[in-house]
PDB file of C-alpha atoms in Angstrom:
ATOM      1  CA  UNK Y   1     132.916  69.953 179.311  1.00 40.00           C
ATOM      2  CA  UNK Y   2     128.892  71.275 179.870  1.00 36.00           C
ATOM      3  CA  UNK Y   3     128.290  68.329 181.427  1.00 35.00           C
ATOM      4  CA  UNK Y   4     131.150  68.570 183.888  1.00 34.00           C
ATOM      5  CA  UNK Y   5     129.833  71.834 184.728  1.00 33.00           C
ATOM      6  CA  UNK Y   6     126.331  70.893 185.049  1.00 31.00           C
ATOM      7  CA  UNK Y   7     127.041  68.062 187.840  1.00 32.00           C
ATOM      8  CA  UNK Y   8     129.646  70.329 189.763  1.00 31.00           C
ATOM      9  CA  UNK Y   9     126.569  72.866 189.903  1.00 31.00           C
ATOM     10  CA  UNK Y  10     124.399  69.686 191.198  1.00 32.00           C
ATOM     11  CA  UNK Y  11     127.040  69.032 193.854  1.00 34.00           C
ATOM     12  CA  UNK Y  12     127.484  72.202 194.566  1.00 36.00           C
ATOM     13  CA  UNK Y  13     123.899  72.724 194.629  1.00 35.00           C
ATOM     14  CA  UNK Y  14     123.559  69.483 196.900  1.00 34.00           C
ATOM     15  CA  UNK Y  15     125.415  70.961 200.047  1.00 39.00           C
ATOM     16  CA  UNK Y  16     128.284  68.557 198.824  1.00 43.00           C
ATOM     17  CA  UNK Y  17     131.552  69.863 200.035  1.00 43.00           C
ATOM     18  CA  UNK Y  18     133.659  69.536 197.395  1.00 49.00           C
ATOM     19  CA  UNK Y  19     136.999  71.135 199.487  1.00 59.00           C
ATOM     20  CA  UNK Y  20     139.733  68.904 201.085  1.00 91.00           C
ATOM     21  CA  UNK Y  21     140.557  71.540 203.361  1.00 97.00           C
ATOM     22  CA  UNK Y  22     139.428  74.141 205.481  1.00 96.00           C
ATOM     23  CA  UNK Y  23     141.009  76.933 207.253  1.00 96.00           C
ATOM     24  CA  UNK Y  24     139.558  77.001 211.208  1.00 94.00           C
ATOM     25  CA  UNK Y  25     139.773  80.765 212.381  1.00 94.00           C
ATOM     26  CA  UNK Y  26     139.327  80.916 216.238  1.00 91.00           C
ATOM     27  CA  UNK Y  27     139.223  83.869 218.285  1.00 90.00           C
ATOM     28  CA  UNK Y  28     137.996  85.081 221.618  1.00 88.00           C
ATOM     29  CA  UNK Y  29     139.332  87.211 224.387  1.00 87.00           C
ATOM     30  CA  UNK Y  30     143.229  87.590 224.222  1.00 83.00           C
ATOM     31  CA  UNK Y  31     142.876  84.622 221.570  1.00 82.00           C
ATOM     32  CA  UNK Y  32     143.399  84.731 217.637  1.00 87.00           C
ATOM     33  CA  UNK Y  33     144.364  80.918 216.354  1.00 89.00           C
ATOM     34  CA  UNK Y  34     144.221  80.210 212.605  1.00 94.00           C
ATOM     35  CA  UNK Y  35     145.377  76.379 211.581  1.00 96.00           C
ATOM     36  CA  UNK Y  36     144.430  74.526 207.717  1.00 97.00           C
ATOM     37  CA  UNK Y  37     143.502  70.826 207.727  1.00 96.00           C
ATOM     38  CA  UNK Y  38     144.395  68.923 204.901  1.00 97.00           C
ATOM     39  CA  UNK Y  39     142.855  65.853 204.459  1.00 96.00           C
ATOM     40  CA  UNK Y  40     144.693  62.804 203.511  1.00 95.00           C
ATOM     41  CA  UNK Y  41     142.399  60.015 204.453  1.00 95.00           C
ATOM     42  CA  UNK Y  42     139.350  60.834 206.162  1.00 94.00           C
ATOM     43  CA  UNK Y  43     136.109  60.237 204.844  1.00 94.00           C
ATOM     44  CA  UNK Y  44     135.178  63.697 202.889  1.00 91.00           C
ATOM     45  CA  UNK Y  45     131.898  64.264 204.549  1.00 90.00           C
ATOM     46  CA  UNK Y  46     133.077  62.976 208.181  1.00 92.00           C
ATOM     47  CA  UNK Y  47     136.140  65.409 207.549  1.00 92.00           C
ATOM     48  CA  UNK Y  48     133.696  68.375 206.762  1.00 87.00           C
ATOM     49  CA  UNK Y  49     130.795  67.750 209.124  1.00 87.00           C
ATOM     50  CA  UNK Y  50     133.510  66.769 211.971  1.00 87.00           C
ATOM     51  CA  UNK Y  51     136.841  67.788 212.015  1.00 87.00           C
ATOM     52  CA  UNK Y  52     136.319  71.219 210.289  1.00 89.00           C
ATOM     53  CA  UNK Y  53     133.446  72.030 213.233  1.00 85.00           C
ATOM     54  CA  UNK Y  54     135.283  72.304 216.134  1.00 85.00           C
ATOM     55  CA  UNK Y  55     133.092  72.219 219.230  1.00 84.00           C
ATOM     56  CA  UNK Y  56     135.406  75.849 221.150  1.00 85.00           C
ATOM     57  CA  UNK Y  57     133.223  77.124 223.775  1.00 88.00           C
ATOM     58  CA  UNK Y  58     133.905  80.614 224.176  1.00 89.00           C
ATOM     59  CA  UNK Y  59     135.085  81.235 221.197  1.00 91.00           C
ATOM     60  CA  UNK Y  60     134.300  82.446 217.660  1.00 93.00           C
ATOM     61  CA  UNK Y  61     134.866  80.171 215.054  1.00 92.00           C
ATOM     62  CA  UNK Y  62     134.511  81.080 211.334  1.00 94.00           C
ATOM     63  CA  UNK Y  63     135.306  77.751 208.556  1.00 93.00           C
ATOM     64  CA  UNK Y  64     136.070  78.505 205.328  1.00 95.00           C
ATOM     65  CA  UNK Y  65     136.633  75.281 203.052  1.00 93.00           C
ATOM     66  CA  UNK Y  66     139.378  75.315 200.286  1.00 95.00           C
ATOM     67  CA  UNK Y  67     140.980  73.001 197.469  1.00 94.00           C
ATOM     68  CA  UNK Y  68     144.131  72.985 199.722  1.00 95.00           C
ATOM     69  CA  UNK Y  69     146.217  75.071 202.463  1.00 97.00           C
ATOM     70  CA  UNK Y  70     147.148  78.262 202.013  1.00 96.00           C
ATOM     71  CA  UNK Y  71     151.105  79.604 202.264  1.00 96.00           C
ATOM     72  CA  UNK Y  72     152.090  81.343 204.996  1.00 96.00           C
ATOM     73  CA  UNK Y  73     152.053  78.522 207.861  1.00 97.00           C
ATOM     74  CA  UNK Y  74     155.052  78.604 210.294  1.00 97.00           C
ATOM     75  CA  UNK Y  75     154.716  75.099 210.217  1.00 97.00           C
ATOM     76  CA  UNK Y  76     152.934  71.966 209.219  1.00 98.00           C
ATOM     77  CA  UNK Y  77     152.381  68.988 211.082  1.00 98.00           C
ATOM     78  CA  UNK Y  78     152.287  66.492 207.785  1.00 98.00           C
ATOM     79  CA  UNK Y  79     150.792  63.368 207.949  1.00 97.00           C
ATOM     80  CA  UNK Y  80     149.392  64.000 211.511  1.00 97.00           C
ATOM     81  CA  UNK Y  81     147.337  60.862 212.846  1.00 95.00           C
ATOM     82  CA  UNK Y  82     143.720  61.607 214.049  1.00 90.00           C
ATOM     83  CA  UNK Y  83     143.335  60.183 217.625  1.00 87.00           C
ATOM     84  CA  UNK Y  84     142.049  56.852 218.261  1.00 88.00           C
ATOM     85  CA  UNK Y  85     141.313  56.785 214.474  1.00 90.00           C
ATOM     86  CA  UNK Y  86     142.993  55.260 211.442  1.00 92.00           C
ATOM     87  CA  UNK Y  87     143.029  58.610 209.444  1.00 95.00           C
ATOM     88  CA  UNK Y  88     145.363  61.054 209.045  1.00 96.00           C
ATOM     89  CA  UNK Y  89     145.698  64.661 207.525  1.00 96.00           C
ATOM     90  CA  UNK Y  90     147.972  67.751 207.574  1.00 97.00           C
ATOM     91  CA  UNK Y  91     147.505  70.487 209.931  1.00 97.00           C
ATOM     92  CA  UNK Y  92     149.328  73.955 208.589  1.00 98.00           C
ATOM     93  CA  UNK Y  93     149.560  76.487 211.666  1.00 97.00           C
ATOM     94  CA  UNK Y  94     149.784  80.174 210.803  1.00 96.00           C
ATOM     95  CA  UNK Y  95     150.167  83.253 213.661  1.00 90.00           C
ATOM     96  CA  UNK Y  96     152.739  83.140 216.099  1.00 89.00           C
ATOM     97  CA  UNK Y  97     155.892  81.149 214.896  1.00 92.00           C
ATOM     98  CA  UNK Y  98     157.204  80.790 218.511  1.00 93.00           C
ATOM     99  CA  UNK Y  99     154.350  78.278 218.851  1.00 93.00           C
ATOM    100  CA  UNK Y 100     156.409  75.727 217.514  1.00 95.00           C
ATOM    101  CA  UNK Y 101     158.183  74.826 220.614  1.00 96.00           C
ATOM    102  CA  UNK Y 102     154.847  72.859 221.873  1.00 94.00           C
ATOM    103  CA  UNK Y 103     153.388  72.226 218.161  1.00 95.00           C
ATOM    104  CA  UNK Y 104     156.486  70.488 216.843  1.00 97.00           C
ATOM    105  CA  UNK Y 105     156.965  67.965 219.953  1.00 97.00           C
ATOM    106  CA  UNK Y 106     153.195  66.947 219.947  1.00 95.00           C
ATOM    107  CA  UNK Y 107     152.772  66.842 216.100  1.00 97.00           C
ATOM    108  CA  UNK Y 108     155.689  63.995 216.212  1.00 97.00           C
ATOM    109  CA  UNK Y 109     155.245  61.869 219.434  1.00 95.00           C
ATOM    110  CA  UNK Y 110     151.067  62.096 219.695  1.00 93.00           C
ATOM    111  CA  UNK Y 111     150.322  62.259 216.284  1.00 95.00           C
ATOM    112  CA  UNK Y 112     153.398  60.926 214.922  1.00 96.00           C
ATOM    113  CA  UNK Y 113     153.608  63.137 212.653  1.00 97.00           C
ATOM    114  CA  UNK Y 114     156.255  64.927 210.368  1.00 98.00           C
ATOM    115  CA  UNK Y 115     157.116  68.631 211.604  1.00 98.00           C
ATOM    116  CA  UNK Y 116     158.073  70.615 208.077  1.00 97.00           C
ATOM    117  CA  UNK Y 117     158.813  74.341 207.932  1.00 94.00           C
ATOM    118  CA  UNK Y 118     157.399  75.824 204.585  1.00 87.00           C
TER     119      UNK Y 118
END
């Protein structure tokens, strides 16, 4: 059990990220977005160097890395596909449920995804 400890420290230690998740907080004038992504198949550090730094002019993004989503969302797009890629992950909205009228119809037809309601 020591040992276990020790090389989670050395990861840790390592700038490892040891999260599959991460909770994207954007906000900027008249703006306030907060969305999880839970990976399913992307490569761990191409998910946290890449897809949990969005590139939002404008805005202010804060990233906080997790073990997994947490509750709340209005909805989840499960098993979205990435874009032009093979991977795919989960993408948990939370804020303003009447989002789901554009969310829902592009989490199944462009990233043919599943839309759930937690």
């Amino acid at each position: 059990m020591r040992l276990m400890g020790l090389a989670l420290l050395l990861a840790l230690g390592s700038g490892e990220v040891l999260a599959q998740a991460c909770v994207v907080h954007s906000t900027a004038e008249r703006l306030d977005v907060r969305v999880c992504q839970q990976n399913r198949t992307i490569p761990q550090k191409l998910f946290a160097d890449g897809f949990c730094q969005p590139n939002l002019p404008g805005q202010k993004v804060e990233v906080q890395y997790v073990d997994q989503c947490p509750t709340g969302a209005f909805g989840v797009c499960s098993n979205a596909q990435v874009a032009n890629m093979p991977y795919r992950q989960d993408i948990h909205y939370y804020g303003v449920a009447t989002d789901a009228a554009y969310l829902q119809p592009f989490c199944e037809a462009k990233s043919q995804g599943t839309w759930l309601k937690p």
